[in-house]
Amino acid sequence: MKKTVLVSGGAGFIGSHVTVELAQAGYDVVIADNMSNCDNTNYCGVCQILGKKLPFIKMDFCDENAVNNLFADFKIDAVIHFAAFKAVGESVNEPLKYYRNNLLSFINVLEAARKQGGCNVLFSSSATVYGEPEELPVTEKSPRQPATSPYGDTKQMCEDFLHDCVRAYPGVKGIALRYFNPIGAHPSALIGELPRGVPNNLVPFITQTAIGRRECLSIFGDDYPTEDGTCKRDYIDIVDLAKAHVSAVTRMVEGRMKEDYEIFNVGTGRPVSVLELVNAFEKVNNLKLNYKIAPRRPGDVVAIWADPTLANEELGWKAERSVEETLAAAWAWEKHLAGK
Ligand code: UDP
């Protein structure tokens, strides 16, 4: 029998790519989103890629009744929870907005999972929980560091909520996936990242600069203790990242978990500096990018990348795309948006 996966925040950047991969792997997918941070571009793109309309419910996960109704209306075998605010800087200025939205929505999901006598719950966490790591690459056993923003706090708290609920409530099982830096877009160029206003993240800023929407990319700091002085990250292709979700959900619904609560790093294991990324973007897309060196951005860690061995071995998943392929896809998406 086909299994049903609920994707909260399924109209967003990561949720839409995960939806496509789940549907292509044979799952029935229910998308729910309050559309607070996106329009219907990605939802329409998902339907176009799949050649069919998927069930979509416009709802807010902070509304407990709405969440309970959703679980009553569909027989949900697994839920992947993306619905959350994600702007680090904004979270510093508006902590309550972040606590209310990110924590309450997940509490409601966990409550519904408990009430139906159990559910497989996958939480979208972040490498931000590792802070500035003392040892690289980071494994799942690397210590979590105190969060530097309310956004980071909510990721740590939600991991703990999930772990506590797994311990307390029979049938509730959980996986937290800790993402490194998801970038790129679907190869069809029909879905991708749609930042509102000025992008905070590097790749959307690069593609918007290349297309002419931004004048110049600022590289935040070239005096870090790295080879070229810029920060290093583990940039993971969004389709590779989405496939890790399919592997994790399948592990849960097939009852193959080794523990009832598991954590996996989702990264490539390949560190890339900001300058290397910019150079790779220029080369693969055959263009010149207008950029300048700017002061450091407060709160940035110098370097972080994953040891993905656990996910490779336990999930049978591996990041496959090169950074060049991913940057070509990001550029194709930006051009698609510009109608070029
Ligand atoms: N970055 C940059 N210019 C930008 C945006 C980001 O130089 O306009 C750098 C940032 O300082 C960091 C890296 O790019 O070293 C990745 O930043 P991003 O915000 O994409 O992800 P983070 O790792 O901070 O979550």
mmCIF file of C-alpha atoms and ligand atoms in Angstrom:
data_model
loop_
_atom_site.group_PDB
_atom_site.id
_atom_site.type_symbol
_atom_site.label_atom_id
_atom_site.label_comp_id
_atom_site.label_asym_id
_atom_site.label_seq_id
_atom_site.Cartn_x
_atom_site.Cartn_y
_atom_site.Cartn_z
ATOM 1 C CA MET A 1 0.000 0.000 0.000
ATOM 2 C CA LYS A 2 1.159 3.485 -0.790
ATOM 3 C CA LYS A 3 2.309 5.478 2.208
ATOM 4 C CA THR A 4 1.256 9.065 2.792
ATOM 5 C CA VAL A 5 3.739 11.754 3.766
ATOM 6 C CA LEU A 6 2.644 15.144 5.048
ATOM 7 C CA VAL A 7 5.054 17.934 4.116
ATOM 8 C CA SER A 8 4.580 21.038 6.239
ATOM 9 C CA GLY A 9 6.046 24.052 4.483
ATOM 10 C CA GLY A 10 5.837 22.082 1.255
ATOM 11 C CA ALA A 11 5.587 25.168 -0.957
ATOM 12 C CA GLY A 12 8.991 26.460 0.097
ATOM 13 C CA PHE A 13 12.458 25.916 -1.344
ATOM 14 C CA ILE A 14 13.385 22.674 0.403
ATOM 15 C CA GLY A 15 9.810 21.406 0.845
ATOM 16 C CA SER A 16 9.012 21.621 -2.862
ATOM 17 C CA HIS A 17 12.118 19.673 -3.887
ATOM 18 C CA VAL A 18 11.437 17.055 -1.233
ATOM 19 C CA THR A 19 7.834 16.747 -2.454
ATOM 20 C CA VAL A 20 8.989 16.017 -5.991
ATOM 21 C CA GLU A 21 11.448 13.332 -4.896
ATOM 22 C CA LEU A 22 8.907 11.707 -2.555
ATOM 23 C CA ALA A 23 6.231 11.603 -5.251
ATOM 24 C CA GLN A 24 8.700 10.216 -7.779
ATOM 25 C CA ALA A 25 9.662 7.528 -5.260
ATOM 26 C CA GLY A 26 5.998 6.424 -5.073
ATOM 27 C CA TYR A 27 4.731 8.216 -1.966
ATOM 28 C CA ASP A 28 1.419 10.023 -1.732
ATOM 29 C CA VAL A 29 2.276 13.538 -0.614
ATOM 30 C CA VAL A 30 0.047 16.054 1.127
ATOM 31 C CA ILE A 31 1.429 19.600 1.049
ATOM 32 C CA ALA A 32 0.453 22.079 3.738
ATOM 33 C CA ASP A 33 1.732 25.621 3.940
ATOM 34 C CA ASN A 34 0.491 28.975 5.214
ATOM 35 C CA MET A 35 2.249 30.747 2.319
ATOM 36 C CA SER A 36 3.640 33.328 4.728
ATOM 37 C CA ASN A 37 7.030 33.320 3.056
ATOM 38 C CA CYS A 38 6.327 32.249 -0.518
ATOM 39 C CA ASP A 39 3.866 32.456 -3.389
ATOM 40 C CA ASN A 40 2.521 29.516 -5.396
ATOM 41 C CA THR A 41 5.417 29.417 -7.892
ATOM 42 C CA ASN A 42 7.016 26.324 -6.409
ATOM 43 C CA TYR A 43 3.711 24.541 -5.857
ATOM 44 C CA CYS A 44 2.810 25.076 -9.521
ATOM 45 C CA GLY A 45 6.313 23.962 -10.539
ATOM 46 C CA VAL A 46 5.956 20.775 -8.492
ATOM 47 C CA CYS A 47 2.657 19.932 -10.197
ATOM 48 C CA GLN A 48 4.176 20.649 -13.599
ATOM 49 C CA ILE A 49 7.195 18.416 -12.963
ATOM 50 C CA LEU A 50 4.979 15.585 -11.717
ATOM 51 C CA GLY A 51 2.270 16.093 -14.341
ATOM 52 C CA LYS A 52 -0.483 16.057 -11.729
ATOM 53 C CA LYS A 53 -2.005 18.182 -8.994
ATOM 54 C CA LEU A 54 -1.020 17.244 -5.475
ATOM 55 C CA PRO A 55 -3.297 17.833 -2.475
ATOM 56 C CA PHE A 56 -2.545 21.253 -1.048
ATOM 57 C CA ILE A 57 -3.919 22.623 2.209
ATOM 58 C CA LYS A 58 -3.393 26.279 3.053
ATOM 59 C CA MET A 59 -3.111 26.298 6.809
ATOM 60 C CA ASP A 60 -1.017 27.519 9.683
ATOM 61 C CA PHE A 61 0.695 24.890 11.826
ATOM 62 C CA CYS A 62 0.357 27.206 14.832
ATOM 63 C CA ASP A 63 -3.388 26.523 14.640
ATOM 64 C CA GLU A 64 -3.799 23.374 16.723
ATOM 65 C CA ASN A 65 -7.288 22.577 15.446
ATOM 66 C CA ALA A 66 -6.174 22.861 11.848
ATOM 67 C CA VAL A 67 -3.295 20.438 12.496
ATOM 68 C CA ASN A 68 -5.587 17.970 14.250
ATOM 69 C CA ASN A 69 -8.096 18.175 11.399
ATOM 70 C CA LEU A 70 -5.356 17.489 8.898
ATOM 71 C CA PHE A 71 -4.275 14.364 10.752
ATOM 72 C CA ALA A 72 -7.940 13.291 10.950
ATOM 73 C CA ASP A 73 -8.542 13.842 7.226
ATOM 74 C CA PHE A 74 -5.520 11.928 5.948
ATOM 75 C CA LYS A 75 -3.928 8.739 7.190
ATOM 76 C CA ILE A 76 -0.468 10.143 7.697
ATOM 77 C CA ASP A 77 2.388 7.638 7.873
ATOM 78 C CA ALA A 78 5.124 10.237 8.147
ATOM 79 C CA VAL A 79 5.375 13.981 8.513
ATOM 80 C CA ILE A 80 8.287 16.112 7.408
ATOM 81 C CA HIS A 81 8.249 19.411 9.232
ATOM 82 C CA PHE A 82 9.691 22.383 7.358
ATOM 83 C CA ALA A 83 7.192 25.085 8.271
ATOM 84 C CA ALA A 84 9.338 27.636 10.094
ATOM 85 C CA PHE A 85 10.874 31.084 9.832
ATOM 86 C CA LYS A 86 14.533 31.001 8.871
ATOM 87 C CA ALA A 87 16.112 34.459 8.772
ATOM 88 C CA VAL A 88 18.871 34.528 11.377
ATOM 89 C CA GLY A 89 19.139 38.336 11.579
ATOM 90 C CA GLU A 90 15.390 38.841 11.840
ATOM 91 C CA SER A 91 15.236 36.301 14.645
ATOM 92 C CA VAL A 92 17.662 38.421 16.685
ATOM 93 C CA ASN A 93 15.384 41.448 16.328
ATOM 94 C CA GLU A 94 12.101 39.575 16.702
ATOM 95 C CA PRO A 95 12.782 36.573 18.951
ATOM 96 C CA LEU A 96 9.174 36.097 20.041
ATOM 97 C CA LYS A 97 8.014 35.864 16.450
ATOM 98 C CA TYR A 98 10.493 32.999 15.971
ATOM 99 C CA TYR A 99 9.750 31.244 19.233
ATOM 100 C CA ARG A 100 6.004 31.430 18.706
ATOM 101 C CA ASN A 101 6.011 30.248 15.127
ATOM 102 C CA ASN A 102 8.811 27.689 15.062
ATOM 103 C CA LEU A 103 8.139 26.089 18.427
ATOM 104 C CA LEU A 104 4.348 26.148 18.490
ATOM 105 C CA SER A 105 3.979 24.716 15.012
ATOM 106 C CA PHE A 106 6.207 21.775 15.892
ATOM 107 C CA ILE A 107 4.481 21.209 19.231
ATOM 108 C CA ASN A 108 1.192 20.952 17.350
ATOM 109 C CA VAL A 109 2.659 18.395 14.942
ATOM 110 C CA LEU A 110 4.035 16.322 17.823
ATOM 111 C CA GLU A 111 0.727 16.541 19.692
ATOM 112 C CA ALA A 112 -1.154 15.285 16.641
ATOM 113 C CA ALA A 113 1.395 12.488 16.221
ATOM 114 C CA ARG A 114 0.902 11.496 19.856
ATOM 115 C CA LYS A 115 -2.886 11.630 19.620
ATOM 116 C CA GLN A 116 -3.059 9.327 16.625
ATOM 117 C CA GLY A 117 -1.039 6.757 18.583
ATOM 118 C CA GLY A 118 2.282 7.434 16.901
ATOM 119 C CA CYS A 119 3.807 8.707 13.697
ATOM 120 C CA ASN A 120 7.150 8.980 11.948
ATOM 121 C CA VAL A 121 8.366 12.541 12.342
ATOM 122 C CA LEU A 122 11.235 13.996 10.367
ATOM 123 C CA PHE A 123 12.510 17.360 11.553
ATOM 124 C CA SER A 124 14.493 19.688 9.314
ATOM 125 C CA SER A 125 17.373 20.776 11.490
ATOM 126 C CA SER A 126 20.542 22.598 10.668
ATOM 127 C CA ALA A 127 24.302 22.461 11.017
ATOM 128 C CA THR A 128 23.865 25.725 12.894
ATOM 129 C CA VAL A 129 23.455 23.554 16.016
ATOM 130 C CA TYR A 130 27.204 22.836 15.879
ATOM 131 C CA GLY A 131 28.136 26.533 16.162
ATOM 132 C CA GLU A 132 31.843 27.137 15.496
ATOM 133 C CA PRO A 133 33.086 23.545 15.643
ATOM 134 C CA GLU A 134 36.313 22.678 17.402
ATOM 135 C CA GLU A 135 36.997 19.742 15.102
ATOM 136 C CA LEU A 136 36.339 19.400 11.397
ATOM 137 C CA PRO A 137 34.556 17.755 9.727
ATOM 138 C CA VAL A 138 31.665 17.521 12.180
ATOM 139 C CA THR A 139 30.075 14.185 12.964
ATOM 140 C CA GLU A 140 26.704 13.708 14.626
ATOM 141 C CA LYS A 141 28.624 13.160 17.858
ATOM 142 C CA SER A 142 30.277 16.583 17.682
ATOM 143 C CA PRO A 143 28.887 18.659 20.535
ATOM 144 C CA ARG A 144 26.108 21.142 19.963
ATOM 145 C CA GLN A 145 27.201 24.667 20.889
ATOM 146 C CA PRO A 146 25.060 27.365 22.461
ATOM 147 C CA ALA A 147 23.041 28.950 19.665
ATOM 148 C CA THR A 148 23.992 32.444 18.558
ATOM 149 C CA SER A 149 20.485 33.447 17.486
ATOM 150 C CA PRO A 150 16.879 32.714 18.426
ATOM 151 C CA TYR A 151 16.577 30.955 15.062
ATOM 152 C CA GLY A 152 19.400 28.602 16.076
ATOM 153 C CA ASP A 153 17.783 28.171 19.477
ATOM 154 C CA THR A 154 14.552 26.995 17.874
ATOM 155 C CA LYS A 155 16.414 24.351 15.864
ATOM 156 C CA GLN A 156 18.054 22.974 19.015
ATOM 157 C CA MET A 157 14.815 23.122 20.994
ATOM 158 C CA CYS A 158 12.833 21.350 18.293
ATOM 159 C CA GLU A 159 15.443 18.577 18.148
ATOM 160 C CA ASP A 160 15.000 18.196 21.909
ATOM 161 C CA PHE A 161 11.191 18.282 21.655
ATOM 162 C CA LEU A 162 11.333 15.463 19.146
ATOM 163 C CA HIS A 163 13.747 13.396 21.225
ATOM 164 C CA ASP A 164 11.648 13.851 24.384
ATOM 165 C CA CYS A 165 8.421 12.913 22.588
ATOM 166 C CA VAL A 166 10.008 9.790 21.100
ATOM 167 C CA ARG A 167 11.025 8.758 24.619
ATOM 168 C CA ALA A 168 7.625 9.526 26.109
ATOM 169 C CA TYR A 169 4.988 8.585 23.553
ATOM 170 C CA PRO A 170 4.683 5.067 22.143
ATOM 171 C CA GLY A 171 4.817 4.899 18.372
ATOM 172 C CA VAL A 172 6.346 8.338 17.890
ATOM 173 C CA LYS A 173 9.637 7.940 16.032
ATOM 174 C CA GLY A 174 11.922 10.721 14.926
ATOM 175 C CA ILE A 175 14.776 11.629 12.658
ATOM 176 C CA ALA A 176 16.502 15.013 12.681
ATOM 177 C CA LEU A 177 18.366 15.845 9.502
ATOM 178 C CA ARG A 178 21.045 18.492 10.006
ATOM 179 C CA TYR A 179 21.453 20.344 6.739
ATOM 180 C CA PHE A 180 24.627 22.083 5.774
ATOM 181 C CA ASN A 181 24.220 24.745 3.044
ATOM 182 C CA PRO A 182 21.480 23.737 0.586
ATOM 183 C CA ILE A 183 21.871 25.472 -2.792
ATOM 184 C CA GLY A 184 20.824 25.078 -6.422
ATOM 185 C CA ALA A 185 17.526 24.245 -8.032
ATOM 186 C CA HIS A 186 15.700 21.424 -9.752
ATOM 187 C CA PRO A 187 17.261 20.498 -13.146
ATOM 188 C CA SER A 188 13.914 21.347 -14.800
ATOM 189 C CA ALA A 189 14.384 24.961 -13.581
ATOM 190 C CA LEU A 190 10.686 24.866 -12.574
ATOM 191 C CA ILE A 191 11.303 25.080 -8.822
ATOM 192 C CA GLY A 192 13.996 26.803 -6.790
ATOM 193 C CA GLU A 193 14.791 29.356 -4.142
ATOM 194 C CA LEU A 194 12.599 32.483 -4.051
ATOM 195 C CA PRO A 195 14.023 34.874 -1.480
ATOM 196 C CA ARG A 196 11.816 37.812 -0.537
ATOM 197 C CA GLY A 197 13.613 41.138 -0.683
ATOM 198 C CA VAL A 198 17.390 41.246 -0.488
ATOM 199 C CA PRO A 199 18.754 37.698 -0.198
ATOM 200 C CA ASN A 200 20.666 36.801 2.962
ATOM 201 C CA ASN A 201 22.228 33.678 1.503
ATOM 202 C CA LEU A 202 25.205 33.586 -0.766
ATOM 203 C CA VAL A 203 23.964 31.769 -3.868
ATOM 204 C CA PRO A 204 20.724 33.713 -4.388
ATOM 205 C CA PHE A 205 22.772 36.896 -3.992
ATOM 206 C CA ILE A 206 25.244 35.638 -6.602
ATOM 207 C CA THR A 207 22.546 34.721 -9.134
ATOM 208 C CA GLN A 208 20.658 37.993 -8.588
ATOM 209 C CA THR A 209 23.890 39.926 -9.106
ATOM 210 C CA ALA A 210 24.635 37.982 -12.273
ATOM 211 C CA ILE A 211 21.166 38.700 -13.684
ATOM 212 C CA GLY A 212 21.476 42.410 -12.806
ATOM 213 C CA ARG A 213 18.963 42.646 -9.945
ATOM 214 C CA ARG A 214 21.807 43.468 -7.514
ATOM 215 C CA GLU A 215 24.706 45.681 -8.370
ATOM 216 C CA CYS A 216 27.495 43.928 -6.564
ATOM 217 C CA LEU A 217 28.065 40.918 -4.330
ATOM 218 C CA SER A 218 29.777 41.671 -1.035
ATOM 219 C CA ILE A 219 32.096 38.928 0.138
ATOM 220 C CA PHE A 220 31.924 39.164 3.891
ATOM 221 C CA GLY A 221 35.547 39.053 5.026
ATOM 222 C CA ASP A 222 38.748 37.852 3.375
ATOM 223 C CA ASP A 223 40.880 37.845 6.509
ATOM 224 C CA TYR A 224 39.652 34.603 8.067
ATOM 225 C CA PRO A 225 42.184 31.901 8.951
ATOM 226 C CA THR A 226 41.524 29.856 5.781
ATOM 227 C CA GLU A 227 43.681 29.375 2.647
ATOM 228 C CA ASP A 228 42.116 32.266 0.716
ATOM 229 C CA GLY A 229 40.830 34.161 3.760
ATOM 230 C CA THR A 230 37.104 33.554 3.086
ATOM 231 C CA CYS A 231 34.752 31.311 5.067
ATOM 232 C CA LYS A 232 34.297 27.678 4.176
ATOM 233 C CA ARG A 233 31.000 25.832 3.969
ATOM 234 C CA ASP A 234 29.594 22.510 2.807
ATOM 235 C CA TYR A 235 27.288 23.428 -0.085
ATOM 236 C CA ILE A 236 24.838 20.626 -0.777
ATOM 237 C CA ASP A 237 22.734 20.336 -3.913
ATOM 238 C CA ILE A 238 19.030 20.751 -3.179
ATOM 239 C CA VAL A 239 18.032 17.627 -5.125
ATOM 240 C CA ASP A 240 20.683 15.571 -3.309
ATOM 241 C CA LEU A 241 19.371 16.992 -0.044
ATOM 242 C CA ALA A 242 15.789 16.131 -1.032
ATOM 243 C CA LYS A 243 16.802 12.542 -1.774
ATOM 244 C CA ALA A 244 18.201 12.210 1.750
ATOM 245 C CA HIS A 245 14.635 12.839 2.990
ATOM 246 C CA VAL A 246 13.270 10.027 0.844
ATOM 247 C CA SER A 247 15.896 7.659 2.274
ATOM 248 C CA ALA A 248 15.129 8.773 5.839
ATOM 249 C CA VAL A 249 11.348 8.495 5.436
ATOM 250 C CA THR A 250 11.693 5.065 3.847
ATOM 251 C CA ARG A 251 13.912 3.923 6.715
ATOM 252 C CA MET A 252 11.196 5.038 9.131
ATOM 253 C CA VAL A 253 8.141 3.622 7.390
ATOM 254 C CA GLU A 254 9.902 0.316 6.694
ATOM 255 C CA GLY A 255 10.817 0.002 10.378
ATOM 256 C CA ARG A 256 14.561 -0.048 9.737
ATOM 257 C CA MET A 257 15.609 2.526 12.359
ATOM 258 C CA LYS A 258 18.281 1.391 14.796
ATOM 259 C CA GLU A 259 17.072 3.819 17.477
ATOM 260 C CA ASP A 260 13.683 5.477 17.758
ATOM 261 C CA TYR A 261 15.393 8.877 17.508
ATOM 262 C CA GLU A 262 18.222 9.347 15.031
ATOM 263 C CA ILE A 263 20.279 12.251 13.755
ATOM 264 C CA PHE A 264 22.045 12.492 10.402
ATOM 265 C CA ASN A 265 24.280 15.126 8.874
ATOM 266 C CA VAL A 266 23.230 15.952 5.336
ATOM 267 C CA GLY A 267 26.262 17.337 3.585
ATOM 268 C CA THR A 268 28.868 16.465 1.000
ATOM 269 C CA GLY A 269 31.976 16.374 3.181
ATOM 270 C CA ARG A 270 33.546 18.864 0.754
ATOM 271 C CA PRO A 271 34.552 22.300 2.062
ATOM 272 C CA VAL A 272 34.288 25.180 -0.413
ATOM 273 C CA SER A 273 35.296 28.774 0.330
ATOM 274 C CA VAL A 274 33.226 31.786 -0.688
ATOM 275 C CA LEU A 275 35.832 32.765 -3.275
ATOM 276 C CA GLU A 276 36.009 29.227 -4.648
ATOM 277 C CA LEU A 277 32.239 29.197 -4.997
ATOM 278 C CA VAL A 278 32.212 32.552 -6.801
ATOM 279 C CA ASN A 279 34.994 31.395 -9.139
ATOM 280 C CA ALA A 280 33.186 28.124 -9.856
ATOM 281 C CA PHE A 281 29.983 30.040 -10.639
ATOM 282 C CA GLU A 282 31.815 32.309 -13.083
ATOM 283 C CA LYS A 283 33.565 29.431 -14.790
ATOM 284 C CA VAL A 284 30.673 27.015 -15.216
ATOM 285 C CA ASN A 285 28.293 29.713 -16.404
ATOM 286 C CA ASN A 286 30.899 31.560 -18.429
ATOM 287 C CA LEU A 287 30.324 35.006 -16.977
ATOM 288 C CA LYS A 288 31.974 37.612 -14.810
ATOM 289 C CA LEU A 289 30.470 38.497 -11.468
ATOM 290 C CA ASN A 290 30.701 41.946 -9.960
ATOM 291 C CA TYR A 291 31.960 41.469 -6.412
ATOM 292 C CA LYS A 292 33.926 43.263 -3.746
ATOM 293 C CA ILE A 293 35.463 42.371 -0.421
ATOM 294 C CA ALA A 294 33.415 43.740 2.478
ATOM 295 C CA PRO A 295 33.766 43.575 6.269
ATOM 296 C CA ARG A 296 33.000 40.355 8.081
ATOM 297 C CA ARG A 297 29.342 39.591 8.813
ATOM 298 C CA PRO A 298 28.759 39.309 12.549
ATOM 299 C CA GLY A 299 27.960 35.793 13.713
ATOM 300 C CA ASP A 300 29.520 33.940 10.775
ATOM 301 C CA VAL A 301 31.484 30.815 11.668
ATOM 302 C CA VAL A 302 34.872 30.499 9.965
ATOM 303 C CA ALA A 303 34.489 27.005 8.614
ATOM 304 C CA ILE A 304 32.108 24.104 8.862
ATOM 305 C CA TRP A 305 31.639 20.995 6.820
ATOM 306 C CA ALA A 306 30.079 17.603 7.379
ATOM 307 C CA ASP A 307 31.330 14.148 7.905
ATOM 308 C CA PRO A 308 28.449 12.451 6.025
ATOM 309 C CA THR A 309 29.613 8.880 6.736
ATOM 310 C CA LEU A 310 26.668 7.999 8.954
ATOM 311 C CA ALA A 311 24.100 9.079 6.364
ATOM 312 C CA ASN A 312 26.102 7.338 3.622
ATOM 313 C CA GLU A 313 26.141 4.079 5.523
ATOM 314 C CA GLU A 314 22.804 4.066 7.329
ATOM 315 C CA LEU A 315 20.594 5.846 4.822
ATOM 316 C CA GLY A 316 22.366 4.438 1.778
ATOM 317 C CA TRP A 317 22.470 8.019 0.562
ATOM 318 C CA LYS A 318 25.293 10.068 -0.859
ATOM 319 C CA ALA A 319 25.527 13.562 -2.306
ATOM 320 C CA GLU A 320 26.140 13.071 -6.019
ATOM 321 C CA ARG A 321 26.160 16.420 -7.773
ATOM 322 C CA SER A 322 29.282 18.492 -8.259
ATOM 323 C CA VAL A 323 29.267 22.084 -7.109
ATOM 324 C CA GLU A 324 29.529 23.108 -10.792
ATOM 325 C CA GLU A 325 26.358 21.219 -11.772
ATOM 326 C CA THR A 326 24.564 22.765 -8.824
ATOM 327 C CA LEU A 327 25.669 26.304 -9.671
ATOM 328 C CA ALA A 328 24.588 25.789 -13.290
ATOM 329 C CA ALA A 329 21.150 24.747 -12.019
ATOM 330 C CA ALA A 330 20.953 27.797 -9.741
ATOM 331 C CA TRP A 331 21.722 30.049 -12.706
ATOM 332 C CA ALA A 332 19.195 28.303 -14.965
ATOM 333 C CA TRP A 333 16.549 28.903 -12.270
ATOM 334 C CA GLU A 334 17.416 32.607 -11.975
ATOM 335 C CA LYS A 335 17.132 32.966 -15.752
ATOM 336 C CA HIS A 336 13.821 31.081 -15.712
ATOM 337 C CA LEU A 337 12.513 33.560 -13.127
ATOM 338 C CA ALA A 338 13.646 36.470 -15.255
ATOM 339 C CA GLY A 339 11.859 34.918 -18.228
ATOM 340 C CA LYS A 340 15.098 34.573 -20.190
HETATM 341 N N1 UDP B 1 28.235 35.442 2.207
HETATM 342 C C1 UDP B 1 28.847 36.494 1.555
HETATM 343 N N2 UDP B 1 28.045 37.416 0.930
HETATM 344 C C2 UDP B 1 26.693 37.346 0.935
HETATM 345 C C3 UDP B 1 26.069 36.260 1.604
HETATM 346 C C4 UDP B 1 26.867 35.329 2.243
HETATM 347 O O1 UDP B 1 30.073 36.608 1.525
HETATM 348 O O2 UDP B 1 26.032 38.222 0.368
HETATM 349 C C5 UDP B 1 29.072 34.428 2.875
HETATM 350 C C6 UDP B 1 28.813 34.321 4.370
HETATM 351 O O3 UDP B 1 29.603 35.259 5.055
HETATM 352 C C7 UDP B 1 29.212 32.870 4.630
HETATM 353 C C8 UDP B 1 28.850 32.148 3.325
HETATM 354 O O4 UDP B 1 28.745 33.170 2.336
HETATM 355 O O5 UDP B 1 30.605 32.778 4.820
HETATM 356 C C9 UDP B 1 27.535 31.394 3.397
HETATM 357 O O6 UDP B 1 26.542 32.265 3.891
HETATM 358 P P1 UDP B 1 25.005 31.911 3.843
HETATM 359 O O7 UDP B 1 24.254 33.068 4.434
HETATM 360 O O8 UDP B 1 24.604 31.486 2.464
HETATM 361 O O9 UDP B 1 24.883 30.615 4.766
HETATM 362 P P2 UDP B 1 25.291 30.364 6.305
HETATM 363 O O10 UDP B 1 26.454 29.427 6.250
HETATM 364 O O11 UDP B 1 25.590 31.665 6.927
HETATM 365 O O12 UDP B 1 24.093 29.709 6.870
#
